Amino acid sequence: MKFNTKCVHGGGKSDNTGAISPAIYMSSTFSHPGLGETTGFQYTRESNPTRDRLEKLIAGLEDGFDAIAFSSGMAAIDAVFHLFSPGDHVILGDDLYGGSIRLFTNIYEKNGVEFTYVGTSDLAAVQAAFKPNTKAVYIETPTNPMMEITDIRAVSNMAHDRNALVIVDNTFLSPYFQKPLNLGADIVVHSGTKFIGGHHDVISGFTIVNDESLAAQLRLVYKTVGACLSAFDSWLVIRGIKTLALRMEQHQKNAIAIAEWLKQEPKVTKVLFPGLPEHPGYEVNKAQSTGFGGMLSFEVDNEETAKQVLEGIQLIQFAESLGGTESLLTYPVTQTHPDLKPEDAERKGITRRLLRLSVGIEDTDDLIADLAQAFNK
């Protein structure tokens, strides 16, 4: 079954009613046919038919053995880090979503997990960061918000030689453009709130694995901690996925056109988009994915210009989040990454001149026209 078809039919048939849209099972608990017998569902914190359908769908899209649907992307990441114990060491990319950094710094460092941040696009730096107690490497590719690319195959080979796991946040490209498990990664995480859900109307997260033992460990965390996705939210994500392939193509088409337009804008000093041939990660990204996605960042000449654009856009909306049908412009320094130390933010280029654009599925010309009028107010 091809990817586009999986998006529509990959969760299996709905039920025996013939309903095209799957049922939403709003039951918190399920009765047993008899003593020692089960329908396969006991209690919704552990399992639910609507969520089960979504999990089968996501596992199929990522070519995984098992997928688990969480109440948020952060809940999914948190579940993964329950795999580690005090004294364990994890290598982290040094350009990650600010919420992930906040989780690692305020929760897991306090609980005894040791972290080393490195630029994971630099393979020598990754190799140098390994310690005898290293248990995993955690990466985003492309990164948020600096759009850096990491060679998943190379990092996976490096980690597996040392019996360490590789965890990839695949939110920016979605399984439509990139499948990290097929490149050697052990665990994929998603904020399903973003491209997978795709409509800015549901918060969700996912973990996907190929290993039965890892799946069992994550499911134990899942049912114990209880950060499960509700039946209704599962249905919303199933509905969103039906158009995932179509949306990703339009996101990318628009992003390529806007990136090329931004290069010609005099007030733009840098465009960060993996789909530009001059991007340092362009060839690596081409080798491990089938596209470049709909996310880009750009730097302007000064803070005043950044403020002018943020306040001047009319069609594009000034808002956090990403990956939905509507285009969103974000100011990382105050919105997604405010918890970074100023010196760390400055070192990474997350300054008051940096803007991040989640390109929606609107008409390309309308988006460019909106940016043009915002720059020239």
mmCIF file of C-alpha atoms in Angstrom:
data_model
loop_
_atom_site.group_PDB
_atom_site.id
_atom_site.type_symbol
_atom_site.label_atom_id
_atom_site.label_comp_id
_atom_site.label_asym_id
_atom_site.label_seq_id
_atom_site.Cartn_x
_atom_site.Cartn_y
_atom_site.Cartn_z
ATOM 1 C CA MET A 1 0.000 0.000 0.000
ATOM 2 C CA LYS A 2 1.483 3.367 -1.048
ATOM 3 C CA PHE A 3 1.865 6.197 1.481
ATOM 4 C CA ASN A 4 -1.072 8.283 0.204
ATOM 5 C CA THR A 5 -3.353 5.265 0.440
ATOM 6 C CA LYS A 6 -2.070 4.381 3.899
ATOM 7 C CA CYS A 7 -3.026 7.872 5.075
ATOM 8 C CA VAL A 8 -6.635 7.171 4.140
ATOM 9 C CA HIS A 9 -6.969 3.437 4.806
ATOM 10 C CA GLY A 10 -3.939 2.467 6.892
ATOM 11 C CA GLY A 11 -5.774 2.180 10.210
ATOM 12 C CA GLY A 12 -7.936 -0.668 8.949
ATOM 13 C CA LYS A 13 -11.685 -0.931 8.535
ATOM 14 C CA SER A 14 -13.790 1.021 11.007
ATOM 15 C CA ASP A 15 -16.147 -1.614 12.435
ATOM 16 C CA ASN A 16 -18.978 -3.886 11.297
ATOM 17 C CA THR A 17 -21.449 -1.020 10.760
ATOM 18 C CA GLY A 18 -20.004 0.022 7.405
ATOM 19 C CA ALA A 19 -19.329 3.562 8.691
ATOM 20 C CA ILE A 20 -16.665 5.263 6.571
ATOM 21 C CA SER A 21 -15.561 7.556 9.391
ATOM 22 C CA PRO A 22 -14.301 5.497 12.353
ATOM 23 C CA ALA A 23 -16.248 5.412 15.597
ATOM 24 C CA ILE A 24 -15.171 7.436 18.616
ATOM 25 C CA TYR A 25 -15.217 5.111 21.625
ATOM 26 C CA MET A 26 -15.809 7.493 24.511
ATOM 27 C CA SER A 27 -15.868 4.734 27.124
ATOM 28 C CA SER A 28 -13.425 4.882 30.009
ATOM 29 C CA THR A 29 -13.738 1.139 30.654
ATOM 30 C CA PHE A 30 -14.740 -2.049 28.815
ATOM 31 C CA SER A 31 -16.646 -5.097 30.048
ATOM 32 C CA HIS A 32 -15.241 -8.630 29.984
ATOM 33 C CA PRO A 33 -17.118 -11.439 28.188
ATOM 34 C CA GLY A 34 -16.295 -13.732 31.100
ATOM 35 C CA LEU A 35 -13.775 -14.519 33.818
ATOM 36 C CA GLY A 36 -10.307 -14.469 32.301
ATOM 37 C CA GLU A 37 -11.665 -13.258 28.965
ATOM 38 C CA THR A 38 -11.195 -9.894 27.259
ATOM 39 C CA THR A 39 -12.210 -8.079 24.109
ATOM 40 C CA GLY A 40 -8.657 -6.748 23.922
ATOM 41 C CA PHE A 41 -9.643 -3.536 25.697
ATOM 42 C CA GLN A 42 -9.827 -3.026 29.453
ATOM 43 C CA TYR A 43 -9.419 0.614 30.421
ATOM 44 C CA THR A 44 -8.863 3.634 28.177
ATOM 45 C CA ARG A 45 -5.701 4.768 29.963
ATOM 46 C CA GLU A 46 -4.186 1.521 28.695
ATOM 47 C CA SER A 47 -6.068 0.918 25.446
ATOM 48 C CA ASN A 48 -8.965 2.282 23.427
ATOM 49 C CA PRO A 49 -10.310 1.152 20.014
ATOM 50 C CA THR A 50 -10.149 4.638 18.461
ATOM 51 C CA ARG A 51 -6.619 5.235 19.693
ATOM 52 C CA ASP A 52 -5.611 1.714 18.692
ATOM 53 C CA ARG A 53 -6.690 2.487 15.124
ATOM 54 C CA LEU A 54 -4.590 5.667 15.128
ATOM 55 C CA GLU A 55 -1.552 3.874 16.551
ATOM 56 C CA LYS A 56 -1.699 1.204 13.838
ATOM 57 C CA LEU A 57 -1.946 3.983 11.254
ATOM 58 C CA ILE A 58 1.092 5.876 12.605
ATOM 59 C CA ALA A 59 3.170 2.701 12.917
ATOM 60 C CA GLY A 60 2.438 1.925 9.285
ATOM 61 C CA LEU A 61 3.353 5.415 8.100
ATOM 62 C CA GLU A 62 6.709 5.279 9.921
ATOM 63 C CA ASP A 63 7.388 1.620 8.955
ATOM 64 C CA GLY A 64 7.491 0.778 12.667
ATOM 65 C CA PHE A 65 6.565 -2.225 14.809
ATOM 66 C CA ASP A 66 4.560 -0.218 17.331
ATOM 67 C CA ALA A 67 3.362 3.352 17.815
ATOM 68 C CA ILE A 68 1.956 4.901 20.987
ATOM 69 C CA ALA A 69 -0.276 7.990 20.985
ATOM 70 C CA PHE A 70 0.271 10.493 23.800
ATOM 71 C CA SER A 71 -1.601 13.561 25.001
ATOM 72 C CA SER A 72 1.200 15.823 23.693
ATOM 73 C CA GLY A 73 4.564 15.726 22.007
ATOM 74 C CA MET A 74 6.200 16.582 25.328
ATOM 75 C CA ALA A 75 4.454 13.617 26.973
ATOM 76 C CA ALA A 76 5.908 11.372 24.256
ATOM 77 C CA ILE A 77 9.444 12.693 24.863
ATOM 78 C CA ASP A 78 8.974 12.370 28.620
ATOM 79 C CA ALA A 79 7.981 8.710 28.230
ATOM 80 C CA VAL A 80 11.146 8.013 26.246
ATOM 81 C CA PHE A 81 13.332 9.587 28.931
ATOM 82 C CA HIS A 82 11.742 7.344 31.553
ATOM 83 C CA LEU A 83 13.893 4.647 29.934
ATOM 84 C CA PHE A 84 16.985 6.206 31.524
ATOM 85 C CA SER A 85 18.225 6.050 35.108
ATOM 86 C CA PRO A 86 20.283 8.360 37.351
ATOM 87 C CA GLY A 87 23.885 8.212 36.184
ATOM 88 C CA ASP A 88 23.001 7.558 32.537
ATOM 89 C CA HIS A 89 24.423 9.926 29.935
ATOM 90 C CA VAL A 90 22.561 11.183 26.850
ATOM 91 C CA ILE A 91 24.018 13.194 23.968
ATOM 92 C CA LEU A 92 21.625 15.937 22.868
ATOM 93 C CA GLY A 93 21.602 18.129 19.799
ATOM 94 C CA ASP A 94 22.415 21.696 20.787
ATOM 95 C CA ASP A 95 19.617 23.167 18.652
ATOM 96 C CA LEU A 96 16.379 21.666 19.936
ATOM 97 C CA TYR A 97 12.837 22.853 20.565
ATOM 98 C CA GLY A 98 12.907 25.002 23.706
ATOM 99 C CA GLY A 99 10.314 22.866 25.465
ATOM 100 C CA SER A 100 12.538 19.801 25.104
ATOM 101 C CA ILE A 101 15.491 21.671 26.582
ATOM 102 C CA ARG A 102 13.270 22.844 29.468
ATOM 103 C CA LEU A 103 12.252 19.219 30.168
ATOM 104 C CA PHE A 104 15.830 17.953 30.133
ATOM 105 C CA THR A 105 17.169 20.821 32.249
ATOM 106 C CA ASN A 106 14.440 21.157 34.869
ATOM 107 C CA ILE A 107 13.298 17.549 35.253
ATOM 108 C CA TYR A 108 15.837 14.987 34.107
ATOM 109 C CA GLU A 109 19.077 16.736 35.093
ATOM 110 C CA LYS A 110 17.572 17.185 38.553
ATOM 111 C CA ASN A 111 16.795 13.459 38.612
ATOM 112 C CA GLY A 112 20.376 12.491 37.825
ATOM 113 C CA VAL A 113 20.492 12.001 34.055
ATOM 114 C CA GLU A 114 23.633 13.545 32.565
ATOM 115 C CA PHE A 115 23.507 15.482 29.279
ATOM 116 C CA THR A 116 26.058 16.742 26.778
ATOM 117 C CA TYR A 117 24.889 19.188 24.099
ATOM 118 C CA VAL A 118 26.670 19.050 20.743
ATOM 119 C CA GLY A 119 26.011 20.204 17.208
ATOM 120 C CA THR A 120 24.948 16.830 15.826
ATOM 121 C CA SER A 121 25.538 17.906 12.222
ATOM 122 C CA ASP A 122 29.226 17.705 13.210
ATOM 123 C CA LEU A 123 29.879 13.951 13.341
ATOM 124 C CA ALA A 124 33.303 14.395 14.924
ATOM 125 C CA ALA A 125 31.695 16.354 17.772
ATOM 126 C CA VAL A 126 29.137 13.586 18.286
ATOM 127 C CA GLN A 127 31.852 10.936 18.373
ATOM 128 C CA ALA A 128 33.882 12.937 20.890
ATOM 129 C CA ALA A 129 30.847 13.289 23.190
ATOM 130 C CA PHE A 130 30.401 9.560 23.866
ATOM 131 C CA LYS A 131 31.225 8.331 27.371
ATOM 132 C CA PRO A 132 31.211 4.841 28.903
ATOM 133 C CA ASN A 133 27.789 5.604 30.416
ATOM 134 C CA THR A 134 26.225 7.030 27.212
ATOM 135 C CA LYS A 135 22.837 5.394 26.654
ATOM 136 C CA ALA A 136 21.409 7.441 23.776
ATOM 137 C CA VAL A 137 21.790 10.216 21.225
ATOM 138 C CA TYR A 138 18.777 12.513 20.804
ATOM 139 C CA ILE A 139 18.491 14.599 17.637
ATOM 140 C CA GLU A 140 16.167 16.747 15.594
ATOM 141 C CA THR A 141 16.738 16.931 11.857
ATOM 142 C CA PRO A 142 15.999 19.551 10.625
ATOM 143 C CA THR A 143 16.551 21.327 13.928
ATOM 144 C CA ASN A 144 14.273 23.896 15.512
ATOM 145 C CA PRO A 145 14.753 26.749 14.666
ATOM 146 C CA MET A 146 18.136 26.808 12.897
ATOM 147 C CA MET A 147 17.261 24.103 10.338
ATOM 148 C CA GLU A 148 20.482 22.113 10.764
ATOM 149 C CA ILE A 149 20.676 18.609 9.273
ATOM 150 C CA THR A 150 22.107 15.523 10.982
ATOM 151 C CA ASP A 151 23.179 12.364 9.161
ATOM 152 C CA ILE A 152 20.891 9.808 10.828
ATOM 153 C CA ARG A 153 22.659 6.789 9.315
ATOM 154 C CA ALA A 154 26.093 7.919 10.483
ATOM 155 C CA VAL A 155 24.942 8.786 14.007
ATOM 156 C CA SER A 156 23.050 5.473 14.262
ATOM 157 C CA ASN A 157 26.119 3.473 13.267
ATOM 158 C CA MET A 158 28.220 5.404 15.764
ATOM 159 C CA ALA A 159 25.719 4.894 18.592
ATOM 160 C CA HIS A 160 25.033 1.230 17.913
ATOM 161 C CA ASP A 161 28.763 0.473 17.998
ATOM 162 C CA ARG A 162 28.563 1.658 21.617
ATOM 163 C CA ASN A 163 25.222 -0.037 22.445
ATOM 164 C CA ALA A 164 23.454 3.320 22.637
ATOM 165 C CA LEU A 165 20.018 4.207 21.288
ATOM 166 C CA VAL A 166 19.259 6.849 18.670
ATOM 167 C CA ILE A 167 16.121 8.944 19.209
ATOM 168 C CA VAL A 168 14.943 11.203 16.378
ATOM 169 C CA ASP A 169 12.332 13.936 16.634
ATOM 170 C CA ASN A 170 10.792 13.714 13.148
ATOM 171 C CA THR A 171 8.187 16.449 13.648
ATOM 172 C CA PHE A 172 9.452 18.873 10.984
ATOM 173 C CA LEU A 173 9.466 16.454 8.039
ATOM 174 C CA SER A 174 6.775 13.958 9.102
ATOM 175 C CA PRO A 175 6.891 10.338 7.877
ATOM 176 C CA TYR A 176 5.887 11.579 4.437
ATOM 177 C CA PHE A 177 9.360 13.014 3.824
ATOM 178 C CA GLN A 178 11.548 11.087 6.294
ATOM 179 C CA LYS A 179 11.498 7.678 8.003
ATOM 180 C CA PRO A 180 14.267 7.582 10.631
ATOM 181 C CA LEU A 181 13.655 3.938 11.607
ATOM 182 C CA ASN A 182 14.659 2.911 8.088
ATOM 183 C CA LEU A 183 17.872 4.910 8.514
ATOM 184 C CA GLY A 184 18.899 3.130 11.706
ATOM 185 C CA ALA A 185 17.151 5.112 14.458
ATOM 186 C CA ASP A 186 15.665 3.168 17.370
ATOM 187 C CA ILE A 187 12.909 5.550 18.501
ATOM 188 C CA VAL A 188 11.028 8.229 16.573
ATOM 189 C CA VAL A 189 9.077 10.918 18.391
ATOM 190 C CA HIS A 190 6.557 13.373 16.965
ATOM 191 C CA SER A 191 4.579 16.309 18.109
ATOM 192 C CA GLY A 192 1.415 15.136 16.373
ATOM 193 C CA THR A 193 0.035 18.600 17.059
ATOM 194 C CA LYS A 194 2.033 19.758 14.047
ATOM 195 C CA PHE A 195 2.077 18.307 10.520
ATOM 196 C CA ILE A 196 0.518 14.959 11.422
ATOM 197 C CA GLY A 197 -2.644 16.518 12.875
ATOM 198 C CA GLY A 198 -2.210 19.451 10.554
ATOM 199 C CA HIS A 199 -5.143 21.707 11.445
ATOM 200 C CA HIS A 200 -4.177 23.549 14.663
ATOM 201 C CA ASP A 201 -7.060 21.864 16.486
ATOM 202 C CA VAL A 202 -5.539 19.032 18.539
ATOM 203 C CA ILE A 203 -2.554 18.450 20.835
ATOM 204 C CA SER A 204 -0.933 15.019 20.493
ATOM 205 C CA GLY A 205 2.367 13.150 20.453
ATOM 206 C CA PHE A 206 3.781 9.815 19.302
ATOM 207 C CA THR A 207 6.595 7.375 19.846
ATOM 208 C CA ILE A 208 7.358 4.765 17.191
ATOM 209 C CA VAL A 209 9.779 1.847 17.545
ATOM 210 C CA ASN A 210 10.825 -1.278 15.643
ATOM 211 C CA ASP A 211 11.895 -3.297 18.665
ATOM 212 C CA GLU A 212 9.401 -5.380 20.643
ATOM 213 C CA SER A 213 11.298 -4.955 23.931
ATOM 214 C CA LEU A 214 11.429 -1.151 23.569
ATOM 215 C CA ALA A 215 7.734 -1.146 22.709
ATOM 216 C CA ALA A 216 6.922 -3.085 25.885
ATOM 217 C CA GLN A 217 8.998 -0.718 28.044
ATOM 218 C CA LEU A 218 7.314 2.358 26.568
ATOM 219 C CA ARG A 219 3.842 0.863 26.934
ATOM 220 C CA LEU A 220 4.567 0.147 30.606
ATOM 221 C CA VAL A 221 5.476 3.815 31.098
ATOM 222 C CA TYR A 222 2.426 4.837 29.085
ATOM 223 C CA LYS A 223 -0.187 2.971 31.090
ATOM 224 C CA THR A 224 1.533 3.739 34.401
ATOM 225 C CA VAL A 225 2.005 7.485 33.952
ATOM 226 C CA GLY A 226 -1.234 7.824 32.005
ATOM 227 C CA ALA A 227 -0.481 10.550 29.447
ATOM 228 C CA CYS A 228 -2.679 8.858 26.858
ATOM 229 C CA LEU A 229 -4.417 10.530 23.924
ATOM 230 C CA SER A 230 -8.200 10.739 24.304
ATOM 231 C CA ALA A 231 -10.548 8.948 21.931
ATOM 232 C CA PHE A 232 -11.889 12.176 20.465
ATOM 233 C CA ASP A 233 -8.418 13.633 19.927
ATOM 234 C CA SER A 234 -7.364 10.337 18.338
ATOM 235 C CA TRP A 235 -10.240 10.698 15.893
ATOM 236 C CA LEU A 236 -9.200 14.265 15.063
ATOM 237 C CA VAL A 237 -5.659 13.104 14.253
ATOM 238 C CA ILE A 238 -6.975 10.224 12.110
ATOM 239 C CA ARG A 239 -9.035 12.760 10.170
ATOM 240 C CA GLY A 240 -6.042 15.066 9.777
ATOM 241 C CA ILE A 241 -3.764 12.302 8.483
ATOM 242 C CA LYS A 242 -6.070 11.584 5.549
ATOM 243 C CA THR A 243 -4.661 14.684 3.799
ATOM 244 C CA LEU A 244 -1.091 14.465 5.153
ATOM 245 C CA ALA A 245 0.560 13.656 1.827
ATOM 246 C CA LEU A 246 -1.365 16.355 -0.030
ATOM 247 C CA ARG A 247 -0.631 18.947 2.637
ATOM 248 C CA MET A 248 3.089 18.168 2.834
ATOM 249 C CA GLU A 249 3.471 18.684 -0.903
ATOM 250 C CA GLN A 250 1.805 22.116 -0.727
ATOM 251 C CA HIS A 251 3.736 23.101 2.408
ATOM 252 C CA GLN A 252 6.959 22.297 0.573
ATOM 253 C CA LYS A 253 5.973 23.974 -2.692
ATOM 254 C CA ASN A 254 5.192 27.183 -0.819
ATOM 255 C CA ALA A 255 8.320 26.985 1.344
ATOM 256 C CA ILE A 256 10.635 26.638 -1.658
ATOM 257 C CA ALA A 257 9.055 29.647 -3.365
ATOM 258 C CA ILE A 258 9.152 31.782 -0.210
ATOM 259 C CA ALA A 259 12.765 30.835 0.551
ATOM 260 C CA GLU A 260 13.791 31.944 -2.952
ATOM 261 C CA TRP A 261 11.806 35.187 -2.562
ATOM 262 C CA LEU A 262 13.346 35.935 0.842
ATOM 263 C CA LYS A 263 16.827 35.616 -0.665
ATOM 264 C CA GLN A 264 16.007 38.620 -2.860
ATOM 265 C CA GLU A 265 14.573 40.783 -0.060
ATOM 266 C CA PRO A 266 17.164 43.461 0.874
ATOM 267 C CA LYS A 267 16.257 43.417 4.574
ATOM 268 C CA VAL A 268 16.837 39.645 4.881
ATOM 269 C CA THR A 269 20.421 38.744 5.773
ATOM 270 C CA LYS A 270 20.114 34.936 5.925
ATOM 271 C CA VAL A 271 17.605 32.255 4.852
ATOM 272 C CA LEU A 272 17.724 28.873 6.610
ATOM 273 C CA PHE A 273 15.933 26.214 4.576
ATOM 274 C CA PRO A 274 17.260 22.705 3.757
ATOM 275 C CA GLY A 275 15.725 22.921 0.272
ATOM 276 C CA LEU A 276 18.212 25.578 -0.841
ATOM 277 C CA PRO A 277 21.222 24.009 -2.612
ATOM 278 C CA GLU A 278 23.569 26.306 -0.692
ATOM 279 C CA HIS A 279 22.324 24.970 2.670
ATOM 280 C CA PRO A 280 25.236 23.067 4.318
ATOM 281 C CA GLY A 281 22.990 20.065 5.008
ATOM 282 C CA TYR A 282 21.367 19.971 1.562
ATOM 283 C CA GLU A 283 23.092 16.818 0.279
ATOM 284 C CA VAL A 284 22.708 14.900 3.549
ATOM 285 C CA ASN A 285 19.020 15.772 3.686
ATOM 286 C CA LYS A 286 18.545 14.640 0.069
ATOM 287 C CA ALA A 287 20.250 11.337 0.861
ATOM 288 C CA GLN A 288 18.024 10.489 3.828
ATOM 289 C CA SER A 289 14.668 12.074 2.988
ATOM 290 C CA THR A 290 12.382 12.604 0.030
ATOM 291 C CA GLY A 291 11.749 16.291 0.650
ATOM 292 C CA PHE A 292 12.570 19.431 2.583
ATOM 293 C CA GLY A 293 9.320 20.191 4.376
ATOM 294 C CA GLY A 294 7.490 23.429 5.061
ATOM 295 C CA MET A 295 9.619 25.007 7.798
ATOM 296 C CA LEU A 296 12.151 27.785 7.325
ATOM 297 C CA SER A 297 13.818 30.472 9.395
ATOM 298 C CA PHE A 298 15.262 33.770 8.282
ATOM 299 C CA GLU A 299 17.327 36.544 9.777
ATOM 300 C CA VAL A 300 16.620 40.213 9.132
ATOM 301 C CA ASP A 301 18.887 43.237 9.349
ATOM 302 C CA ASN A 302 17.796 44.459 12.769
ATOM 303 C CA GLU A 303 15.298 44.022 15.595
ATOM 304 C CA GLU A 304 13.125 46.851 14.289
ATOM 305 C CA THR A 305 12.618 45.028 10.991
ATOM 306 C CA ALA A 306 11.698 41.847 12.831
ATOM 307 C CA LYS A 307 9.075 43.748 14.835
ATOM 308 C CA GLN A 308 7.792 45.454 11.675
ATOM 309 C CA VAL A 309 7.265 42.127 9.912
ATOM 310 C CA LEU A 310 5.640 40.453 12.921
ATOM 311 C CA GLU A 311 3.196 43.326 13.333
ATOM 312 C CA GLY A 312 2.694 43.925 9.604
ATOM 313 C CA ILE A 313 1.643 40.477 8.370
ATOM 314 C CA GLN A 314 -2.066 40.152 7.656
ATOM 315 C CA LEU A 315 -2.665 36.757 6.047
ATOM 316 C CA ILE A 316 0.171 34.982 7.832
ATOM 317 C CA GLN A 317 -0.493 34.888 11.564
ATOM 318 C CA PHE A 318 1.885 35.791 14.398
ATOM 319 C CA ALA A 319 1.580 32.701 16.582
ATOM 320 C CA GLU A 320 3.478 29.819 18.137
ATOM 321 C CA SER A 321 3.255 26.239 16.873
ATOM 322 C CA LEU A 322 3.693 24.999 13.330
ATOM 323 C CA GLY A 323 2.661 22.434 10.760
ATOM 324 C CA GLY A 324 -0.956 23.424 10.217
ATOM 325 C CA THR A 325 -2.938 24.563 7.208
ATOM 326 C CA GLU A 326 -2.482 28.219 8.167
ATOM 327 C CA SER A 327 0.940 29.896 7.868
ATOM 328 C CA LEU A 328 2.391 31.000 11.220
ATOM 329 C CA LEU A 329 5.273 33.364 11.906
ATOM 330 C CA THR A 330 7.073 32.851 15.224
ATOM 331 C CA TYR A 331 9.655 34.874 17.168
ATOM 332 C CA PRO A 332 11.809 32.106 18.694
ATOM 333 C CA VAL A 333 13.741 34.299 21.126
ATOM 334 C CA THR A 334 10.554 35.165 23.068
ATOM 335 C CA GLN A 335 8.169 32.362 22.115
ATOM 336 C CA THR A 336 9.704 28.918 21.597
ATOM 337 C CA HIS A 337 13.143 29.417 23.180
ATOM 338 C CA PRO A 338 12.814 31.971 26.020
ATOM 339 C CA ASP A 339 14.341 29.567 28.564
ATOM 340 C CA LEU A 340 17.720 29.457 26.828
ATOM 341 C CA LYS A 341 20.560 31.296 28.493
ATOM 342 C CA PRO A 342 21.167 34.516 26.507
ATOM 343 C CA GLU A 343 24.718 33.468 25.655
ATOM 344 C CA ASP A 344 23.541 30.051 24.386
ATOM 345 C CA ALA A 345 20.806 31.634 22.290
ATOM 346 C CA GLU A 346 23.237 34.170 20.818
ATOM 347 C CA ARG A 347 25.773 31.437 20.040
ATOM 348 C CA LYS A 348 23.150 29.458 18.119
ATOM 349 C CA GLY A 349 21.878 32.509 16.244
ATOM 350 C CA ILE A 350 18.556 32.680 18.085
ATOM 351 C CA THR A 351 18.574 36.452 18.273
ATOM 352 C CA ARG A 352 16.019 39.247 18.064
ATOM 353 C CA ARG A 353 16.636 39.296 14.320
ATOM 354 C CA LEU A 354 15.542 35.675 13.753
ATOM 355 C CA LEU A 355 12.042 34.714 12.592
ATOM 356 C CA ARG A 356 10.675 31.199 12.037
ATOM 357 C CA LEU A 357 7.995 30.603 9.416
ATOM 358 C CA SER A 358 5.717 27.579 9.306
ATOM 359 C CA VAL A 359 4.489 27.739 5.732
ATOM 360 C CA GLY A 360 0.849 26.744 5.322
ATOM 361 C CA ILE A 361 -1.106 25.519 2.327
ATOM 362 C CA GLU A 362 -2.474 28.869 1.140
ATOM 363 C CA ASP A 363 -1.822 30.142 -2.385
ATOM 364 C CA THR A 364 1.886 30.828 -2.899
ATOM 365 C CA ASP A 365 1.387 34.274 -4.436
ATOM 366 C CA ASP A 366 -0.836 35.394 -1.566
ATOM 367 C CA LEU A 367 1.785 34.430 1.017
ATOM 368 C CA ILE A 368 4.580 36.220 -0.818
ATOM 369 C CA ALA A 369 2.402 39.297 -1.287
ATOM 370 C CA ASP A 370 1.702 39.374 2.447
ATOM 371 C CA LEU A 371 5.397 39.166 3.305
ATOM 372 C CA ALA A 372 6.199 41.852 0.731
ATOM 373 C CA GLN A 373 3.721 44.352 2.169
ATOM 374 C CA ALA A 374 4.929 43.597 5.715
ATOM 375 C CA PHE A 375 8.549 44.285 4.767
ATOM 376 C CA ASN A 376 7.644 47.490 2.960
ATOM 377 C CA LYS A 377 5.234 49.159 5.366
#
